[in-house]
Short mmCIF file of C-alpha atoms and ligand atoms in Angstrom, two decimals:
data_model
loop_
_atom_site.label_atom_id
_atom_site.label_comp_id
_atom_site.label_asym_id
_atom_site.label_seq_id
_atom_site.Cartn_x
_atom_site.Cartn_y
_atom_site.Cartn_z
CA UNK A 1 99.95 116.55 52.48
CA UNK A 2 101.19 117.82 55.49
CA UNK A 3 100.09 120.55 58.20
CA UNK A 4 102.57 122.86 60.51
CA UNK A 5 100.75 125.29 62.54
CA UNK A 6 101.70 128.21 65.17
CA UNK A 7 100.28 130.23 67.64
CA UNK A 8 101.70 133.25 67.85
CA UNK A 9 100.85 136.35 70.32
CA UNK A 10 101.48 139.51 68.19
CA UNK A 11 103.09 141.06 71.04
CA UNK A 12 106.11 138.91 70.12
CA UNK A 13 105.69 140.53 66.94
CA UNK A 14 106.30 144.18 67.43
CA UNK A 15 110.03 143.32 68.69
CA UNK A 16 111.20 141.92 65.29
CA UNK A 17 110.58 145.44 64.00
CA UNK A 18 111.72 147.43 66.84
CA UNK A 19 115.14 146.11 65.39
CA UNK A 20 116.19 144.65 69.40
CA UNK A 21 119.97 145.94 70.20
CA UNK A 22 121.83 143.39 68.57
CA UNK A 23 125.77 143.09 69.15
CA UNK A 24 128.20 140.88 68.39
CA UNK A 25 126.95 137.72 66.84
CA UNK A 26 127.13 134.31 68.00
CA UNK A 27 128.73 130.61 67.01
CA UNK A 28 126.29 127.81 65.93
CA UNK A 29 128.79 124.98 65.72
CA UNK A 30 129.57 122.59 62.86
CA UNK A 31 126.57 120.94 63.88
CA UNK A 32 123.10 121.95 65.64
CA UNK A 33 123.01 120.85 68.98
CA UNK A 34 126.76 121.79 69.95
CA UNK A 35 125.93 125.44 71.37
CA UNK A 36 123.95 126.23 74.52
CA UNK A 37 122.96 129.80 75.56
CA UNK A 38 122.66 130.48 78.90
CA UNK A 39 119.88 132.97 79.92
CA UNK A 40 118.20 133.81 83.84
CA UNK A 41 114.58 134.91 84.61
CA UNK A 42 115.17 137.29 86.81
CA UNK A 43 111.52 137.78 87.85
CA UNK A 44 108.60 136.41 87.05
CA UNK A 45 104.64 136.67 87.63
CA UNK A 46 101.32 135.19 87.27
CA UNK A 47 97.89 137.47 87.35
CA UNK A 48 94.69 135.07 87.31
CA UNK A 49 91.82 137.41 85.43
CA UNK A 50 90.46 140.32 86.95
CA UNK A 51 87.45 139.34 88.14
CA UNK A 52 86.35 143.00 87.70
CA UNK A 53 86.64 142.66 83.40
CA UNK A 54 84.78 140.41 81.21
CA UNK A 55 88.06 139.50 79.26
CA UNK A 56 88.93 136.59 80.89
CA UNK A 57 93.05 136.87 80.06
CA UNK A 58 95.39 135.50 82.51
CA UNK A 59 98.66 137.34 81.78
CA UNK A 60 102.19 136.03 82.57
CA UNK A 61 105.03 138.67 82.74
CA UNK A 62 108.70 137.77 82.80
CA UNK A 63 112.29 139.46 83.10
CA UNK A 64 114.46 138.11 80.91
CA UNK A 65 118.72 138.73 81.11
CA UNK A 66 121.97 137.11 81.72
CA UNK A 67 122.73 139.05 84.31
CA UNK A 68 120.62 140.27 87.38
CA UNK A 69 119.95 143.12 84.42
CA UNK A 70 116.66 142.79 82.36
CA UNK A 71 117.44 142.85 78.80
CA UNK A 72 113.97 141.95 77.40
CA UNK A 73 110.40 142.01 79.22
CA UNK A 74 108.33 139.08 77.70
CA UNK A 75 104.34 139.36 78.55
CA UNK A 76 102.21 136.82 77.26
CA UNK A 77 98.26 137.22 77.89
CA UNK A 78 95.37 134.03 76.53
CA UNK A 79 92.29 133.47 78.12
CA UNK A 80 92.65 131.63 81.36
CA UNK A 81 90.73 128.33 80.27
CA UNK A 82 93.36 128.10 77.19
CA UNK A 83 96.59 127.62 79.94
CA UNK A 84 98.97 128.40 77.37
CA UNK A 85 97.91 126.39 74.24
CA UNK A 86 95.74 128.41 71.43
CA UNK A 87 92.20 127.19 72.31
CA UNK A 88 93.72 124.52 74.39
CA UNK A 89 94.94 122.73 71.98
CA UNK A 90 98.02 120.88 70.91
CA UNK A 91 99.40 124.69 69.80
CA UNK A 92 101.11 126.26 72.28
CA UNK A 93 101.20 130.02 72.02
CA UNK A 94 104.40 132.23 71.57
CA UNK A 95 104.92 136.04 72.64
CA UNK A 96 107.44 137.94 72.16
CA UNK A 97 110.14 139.32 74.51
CA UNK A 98 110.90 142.85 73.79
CA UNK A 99 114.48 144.27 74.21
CA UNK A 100 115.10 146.95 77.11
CA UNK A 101 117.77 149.14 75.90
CA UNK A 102 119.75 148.24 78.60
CA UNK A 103 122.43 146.92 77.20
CA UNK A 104 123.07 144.85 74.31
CA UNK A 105 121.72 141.39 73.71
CA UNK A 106 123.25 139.23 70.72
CA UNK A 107 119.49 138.38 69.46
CA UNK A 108 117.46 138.92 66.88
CA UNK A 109 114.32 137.45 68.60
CA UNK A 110 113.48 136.06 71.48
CA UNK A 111 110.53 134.33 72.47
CA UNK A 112 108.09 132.54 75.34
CA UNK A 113 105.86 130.26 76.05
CA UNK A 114 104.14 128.72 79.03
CA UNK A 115 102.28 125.17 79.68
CA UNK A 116 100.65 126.69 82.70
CA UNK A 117 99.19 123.29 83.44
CA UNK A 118 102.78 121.62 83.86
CA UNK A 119 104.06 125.01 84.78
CA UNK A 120 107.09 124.77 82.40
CA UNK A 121 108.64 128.11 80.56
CA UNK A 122 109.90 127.78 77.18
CA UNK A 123 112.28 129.78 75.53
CA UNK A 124 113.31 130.81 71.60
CA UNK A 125 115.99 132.95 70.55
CA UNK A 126 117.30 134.17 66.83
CA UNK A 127 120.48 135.58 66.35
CA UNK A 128 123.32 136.03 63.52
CA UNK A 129 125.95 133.02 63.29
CA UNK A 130 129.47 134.64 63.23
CA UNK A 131 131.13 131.56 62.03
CA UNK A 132 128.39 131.19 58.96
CA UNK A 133 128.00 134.50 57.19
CA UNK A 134 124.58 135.72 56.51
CA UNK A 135 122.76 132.74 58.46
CA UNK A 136 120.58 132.69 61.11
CA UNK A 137 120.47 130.12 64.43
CA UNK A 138 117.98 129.08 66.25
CA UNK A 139 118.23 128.38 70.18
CA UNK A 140 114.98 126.69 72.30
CA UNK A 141 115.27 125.22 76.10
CA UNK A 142 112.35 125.31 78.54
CA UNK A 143 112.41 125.86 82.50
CA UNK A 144 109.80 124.54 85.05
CA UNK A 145 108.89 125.97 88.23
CA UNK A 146 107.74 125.76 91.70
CA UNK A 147 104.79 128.44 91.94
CA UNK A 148 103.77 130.10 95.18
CA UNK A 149 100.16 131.28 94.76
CA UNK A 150 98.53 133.39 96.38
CA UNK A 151 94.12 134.21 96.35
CA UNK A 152 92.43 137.40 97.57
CA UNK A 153 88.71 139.20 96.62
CA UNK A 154 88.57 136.66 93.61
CA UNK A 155 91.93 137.27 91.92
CA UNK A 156 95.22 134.86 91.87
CA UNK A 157 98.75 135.77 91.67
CA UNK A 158 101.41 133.44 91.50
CA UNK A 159 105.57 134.07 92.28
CA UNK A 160 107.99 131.24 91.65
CA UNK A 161 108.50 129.75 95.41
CA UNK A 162 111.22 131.32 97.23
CA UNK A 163 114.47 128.86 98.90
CA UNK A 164 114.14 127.54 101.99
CA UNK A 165 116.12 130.49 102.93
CA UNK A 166 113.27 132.84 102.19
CA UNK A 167 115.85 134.29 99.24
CA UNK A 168 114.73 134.55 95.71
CA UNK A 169 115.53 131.68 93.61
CA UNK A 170 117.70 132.17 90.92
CA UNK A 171 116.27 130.60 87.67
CA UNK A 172 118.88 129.74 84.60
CA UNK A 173 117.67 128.13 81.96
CA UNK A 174 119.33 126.63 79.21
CA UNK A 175 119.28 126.92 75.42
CA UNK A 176 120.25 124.30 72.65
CA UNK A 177 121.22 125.14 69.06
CA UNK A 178 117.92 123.77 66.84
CA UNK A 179 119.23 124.93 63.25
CA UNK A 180 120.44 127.35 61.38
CA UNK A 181 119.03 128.78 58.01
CA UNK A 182 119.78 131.65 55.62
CA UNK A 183 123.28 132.43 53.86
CA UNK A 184 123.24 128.80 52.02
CA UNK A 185 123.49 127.00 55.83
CA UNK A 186 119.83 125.94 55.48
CA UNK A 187 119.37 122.91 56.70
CA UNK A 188 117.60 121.73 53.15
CA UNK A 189 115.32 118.61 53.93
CA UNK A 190 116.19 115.69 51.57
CA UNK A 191 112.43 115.38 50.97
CA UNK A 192 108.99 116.93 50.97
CA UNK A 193 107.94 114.51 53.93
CA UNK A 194 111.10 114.99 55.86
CA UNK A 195 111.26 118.43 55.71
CA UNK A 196 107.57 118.72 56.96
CA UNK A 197 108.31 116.31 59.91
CA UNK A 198 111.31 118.46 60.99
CA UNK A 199 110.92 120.80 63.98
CA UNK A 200 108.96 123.84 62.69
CA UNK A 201 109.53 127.60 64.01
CA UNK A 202 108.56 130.74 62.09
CA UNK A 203 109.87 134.02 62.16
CA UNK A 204 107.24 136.72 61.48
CA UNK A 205 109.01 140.41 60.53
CA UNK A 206 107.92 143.96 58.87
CA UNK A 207 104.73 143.39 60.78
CA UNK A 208 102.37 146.30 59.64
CA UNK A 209 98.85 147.44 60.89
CA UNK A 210 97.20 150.65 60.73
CA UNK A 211 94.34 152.28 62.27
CA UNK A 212 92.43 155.32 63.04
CA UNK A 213 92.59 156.96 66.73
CA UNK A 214 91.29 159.82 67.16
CA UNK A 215 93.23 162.39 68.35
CA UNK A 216 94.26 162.90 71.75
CA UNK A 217 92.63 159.57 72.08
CA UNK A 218 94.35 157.36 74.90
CA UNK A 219 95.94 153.75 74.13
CA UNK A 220 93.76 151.48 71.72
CA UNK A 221 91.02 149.12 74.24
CA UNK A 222 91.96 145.94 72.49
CA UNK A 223 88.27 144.77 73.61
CA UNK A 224 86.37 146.70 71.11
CA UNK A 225 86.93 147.06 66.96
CA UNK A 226 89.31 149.76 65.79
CA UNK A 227 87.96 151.56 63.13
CA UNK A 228 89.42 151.47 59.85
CA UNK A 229 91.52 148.41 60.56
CA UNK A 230 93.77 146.98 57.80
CA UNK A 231 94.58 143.82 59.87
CA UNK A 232 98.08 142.62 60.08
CA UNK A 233 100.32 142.39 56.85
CA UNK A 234 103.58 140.75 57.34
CA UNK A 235 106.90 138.23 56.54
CA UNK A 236 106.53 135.07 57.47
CA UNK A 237 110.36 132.73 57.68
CA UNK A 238 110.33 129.05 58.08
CA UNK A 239 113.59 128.88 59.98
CA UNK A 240 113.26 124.80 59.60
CA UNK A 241 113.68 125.07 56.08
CA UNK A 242 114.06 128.87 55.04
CA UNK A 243 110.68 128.78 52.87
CA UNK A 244 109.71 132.56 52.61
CA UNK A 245 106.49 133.86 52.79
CA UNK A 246 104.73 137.33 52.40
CA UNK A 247 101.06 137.55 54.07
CA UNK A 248 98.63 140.25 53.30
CA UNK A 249 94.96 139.83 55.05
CA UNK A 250 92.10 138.62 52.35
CA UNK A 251 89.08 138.99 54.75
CA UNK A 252 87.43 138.85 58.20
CA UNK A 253 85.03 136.67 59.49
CA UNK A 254 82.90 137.11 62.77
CA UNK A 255 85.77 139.97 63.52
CA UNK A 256 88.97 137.99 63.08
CA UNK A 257 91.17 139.05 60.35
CA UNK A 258 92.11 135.50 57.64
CA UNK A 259 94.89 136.09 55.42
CA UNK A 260 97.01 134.54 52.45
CA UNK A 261 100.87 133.78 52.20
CA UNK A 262 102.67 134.13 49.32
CA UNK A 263 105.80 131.87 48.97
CA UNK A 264 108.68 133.98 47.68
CA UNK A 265 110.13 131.05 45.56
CA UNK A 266 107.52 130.29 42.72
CA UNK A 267 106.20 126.17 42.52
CA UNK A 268 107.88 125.48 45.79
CA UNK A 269 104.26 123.44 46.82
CA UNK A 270 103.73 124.65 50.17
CA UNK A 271 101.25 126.90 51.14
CA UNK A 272 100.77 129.51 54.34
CA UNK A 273 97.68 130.78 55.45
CA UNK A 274 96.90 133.06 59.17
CA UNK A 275 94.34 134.33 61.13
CA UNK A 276 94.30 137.21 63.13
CA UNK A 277 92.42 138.02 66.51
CA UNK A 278 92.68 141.69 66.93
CA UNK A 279 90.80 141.34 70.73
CA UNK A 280 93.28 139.03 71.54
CA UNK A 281 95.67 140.45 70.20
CA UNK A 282 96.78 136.88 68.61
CA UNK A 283 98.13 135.20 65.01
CA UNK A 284 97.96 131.62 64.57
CA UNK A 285 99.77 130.90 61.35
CA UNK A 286 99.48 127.42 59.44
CA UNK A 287 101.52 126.00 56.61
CA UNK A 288 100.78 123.36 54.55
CA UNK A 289 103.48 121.39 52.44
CA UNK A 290 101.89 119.75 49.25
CA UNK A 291 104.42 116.72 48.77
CA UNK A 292 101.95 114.84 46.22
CA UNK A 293 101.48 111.60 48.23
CA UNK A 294 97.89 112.53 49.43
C1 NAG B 301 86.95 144.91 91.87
O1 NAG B 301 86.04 145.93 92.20
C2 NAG B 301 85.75 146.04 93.59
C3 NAG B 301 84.67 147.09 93.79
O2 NAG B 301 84.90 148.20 92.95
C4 NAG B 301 87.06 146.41 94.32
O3 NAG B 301 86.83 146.51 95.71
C5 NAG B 301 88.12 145.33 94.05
O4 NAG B 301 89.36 145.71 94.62
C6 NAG B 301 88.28 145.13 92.56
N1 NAG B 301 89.16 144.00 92.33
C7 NAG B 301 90.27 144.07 91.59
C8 NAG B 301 91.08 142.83 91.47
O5 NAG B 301 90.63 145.09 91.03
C1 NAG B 302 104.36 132.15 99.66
O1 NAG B 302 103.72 133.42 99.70
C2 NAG B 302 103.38 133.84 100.99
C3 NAG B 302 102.54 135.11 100.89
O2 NAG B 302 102.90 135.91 99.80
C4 NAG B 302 104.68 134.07 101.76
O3 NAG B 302 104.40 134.49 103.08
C5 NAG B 302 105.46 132.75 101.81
O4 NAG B 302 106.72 132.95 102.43
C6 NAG B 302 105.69 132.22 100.41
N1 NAG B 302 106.30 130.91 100.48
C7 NAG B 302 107.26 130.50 99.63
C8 NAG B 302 107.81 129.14 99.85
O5 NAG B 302 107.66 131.21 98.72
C1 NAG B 303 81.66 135.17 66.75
O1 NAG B 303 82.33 135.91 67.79
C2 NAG B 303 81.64 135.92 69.03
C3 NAG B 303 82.40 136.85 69.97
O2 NAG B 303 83.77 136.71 69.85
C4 NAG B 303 81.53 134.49 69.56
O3 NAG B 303 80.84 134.48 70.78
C5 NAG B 303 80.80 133.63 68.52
O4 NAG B 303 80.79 132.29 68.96
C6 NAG B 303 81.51 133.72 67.17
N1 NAG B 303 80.72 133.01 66.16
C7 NAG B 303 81.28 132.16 65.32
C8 NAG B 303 80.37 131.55 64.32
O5 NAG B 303 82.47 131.86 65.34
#
């Protein structure tokens, strides 16, 4: 028996089905770990809670391009006590970065995360390989910075340092070539147990919610219940292994949505379950590979 899990921020979610402007596609190599992406935050931002709302949620906001142009705005928002890791644990949580429009990025999807505690930035990008038809690569690198923050009438805000010529630093960061799955260039495991030790990502897509507003009601107030709320259904992608997964909600408990995911391929023994916190906004998605040594 083994257990993969993943916090996810739904936010990260909406941009897989916004269809981001993807262009021309990109070379993943003969083997992983022979590409690197470059990619710059061009600005970035810290907000401590407001101490005027109950919520709690620290929110980190980043522009995200390879030029001084922002092609994708990535906000991630967890409580404050949580610094980055779903109930401060060994999960970190993942939001998405949604594309601009101004001009055209060669993603799919691309991701963040922040250990606030070690103040480190990770990025995750998806996008088509040109040199292996139909497949998928995955890119991940991580950035840490030197935070300048600042306290007034109980709230924090934080700004990476500037130089030492009072100019704003410029912040690259770096992206390796993980793997590649889909159009027969997954990397298949040779076993059940190495293939759940491998380095596990998911890709969620066709996310799909609905509920009622009424009309001429302004945005949805995350902090109370929406009525009539399906939950999330959505596709889940193991892009370690390709396993495919459809999820559908089965229930809710104390307000957060649980849910079921069906594997694609019949009798492939792993399992996929999520929960969904719709005040936070939040999936955490699990997946569990049955490899009969338990
Ligand atoms: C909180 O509310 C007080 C009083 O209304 C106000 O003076 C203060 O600016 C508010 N703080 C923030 C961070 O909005
Ligand atoms: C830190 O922030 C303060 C106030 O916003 C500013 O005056 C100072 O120059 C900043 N220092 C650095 C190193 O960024
Ligand atoms: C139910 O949710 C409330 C509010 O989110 C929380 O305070 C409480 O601890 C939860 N109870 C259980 C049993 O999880």
């Amino acid at each position: 028996m083994r257990n993969g899990v993943a916090a996810v921020s739904s936010l990260a979610v909406a941009a897989a089905w916004l269809a981001p402007g993807a262009s021309g596609a990109r070379v993943c190599g003969a083997t992983a770990a022979s590409e690197t992406f470059q990619y710059r935050f061009i600005e970035v931002r810290y907000d401590g809670p407001d101490p005027n709302k109950s919520s709690h949620l620290s929110t980190i906001a980043a522009s995200l391009g390879t030029s001084s142009t922002p092609l994708y705005e990535c906000v991630a928002q967890w409580p404050e006590t949580w610094a980055g890791w779903f109930e401060g644990g060994p999960n970190i949580v993942w939001s998405d970065c949604i594309w601009t429009g101004a001009g055209s990025g060669a993603d799919k999807t691309v991701s963040f995360a922040v250990d606030w505690k070690k103040k480190t930035v990770y990025l995750s990008h998806t996008f088509a390989c040109s040199d292996k038809r139909g497949s998928d690569g995955l890119a991940t690198g991580s950035l840490s910075l030197d935070f300048n923050c600042t306290t007034a009438d109980g709230s924090s805000f934080c700004v990476p340092k500037s130089t030492s010529t009072g100019d704003r630093p410029t912040l690259r960061v770096s992206t390796t070539l993980r793997t590649t799955v889909g159009g027969g260039a997954a990397t298949t495991p040779t076993s059940c147990q190495a293939g759940a030790k491998t380095y596990q990502s998911w890709r969620l897509d066709k996310w799909l919610r609905q509920y009622q507003m009424a009309p001429g009601s302004s945005a949805p107030d995350s902090t109370r219940p929406l009525p009539a709320d399906t939950g999330p259904s959505f596709a889940l992608t193991n892009l370690a292994d390709g396993s495919a997964f459809s999820c559908a909600p089965s229930g809710q408990k104390n307000g957060t949505f649980e849910g079921t995911c069906k594997s694609a391929a019949a009798a492939t023994g792993t399992t996929a379950a999520f929960t969904f916190d719709p005040v936070l906004n939040m999936v955490q998605v699990s997946q569990h590979w049955d490899c009969g040594d338990s």
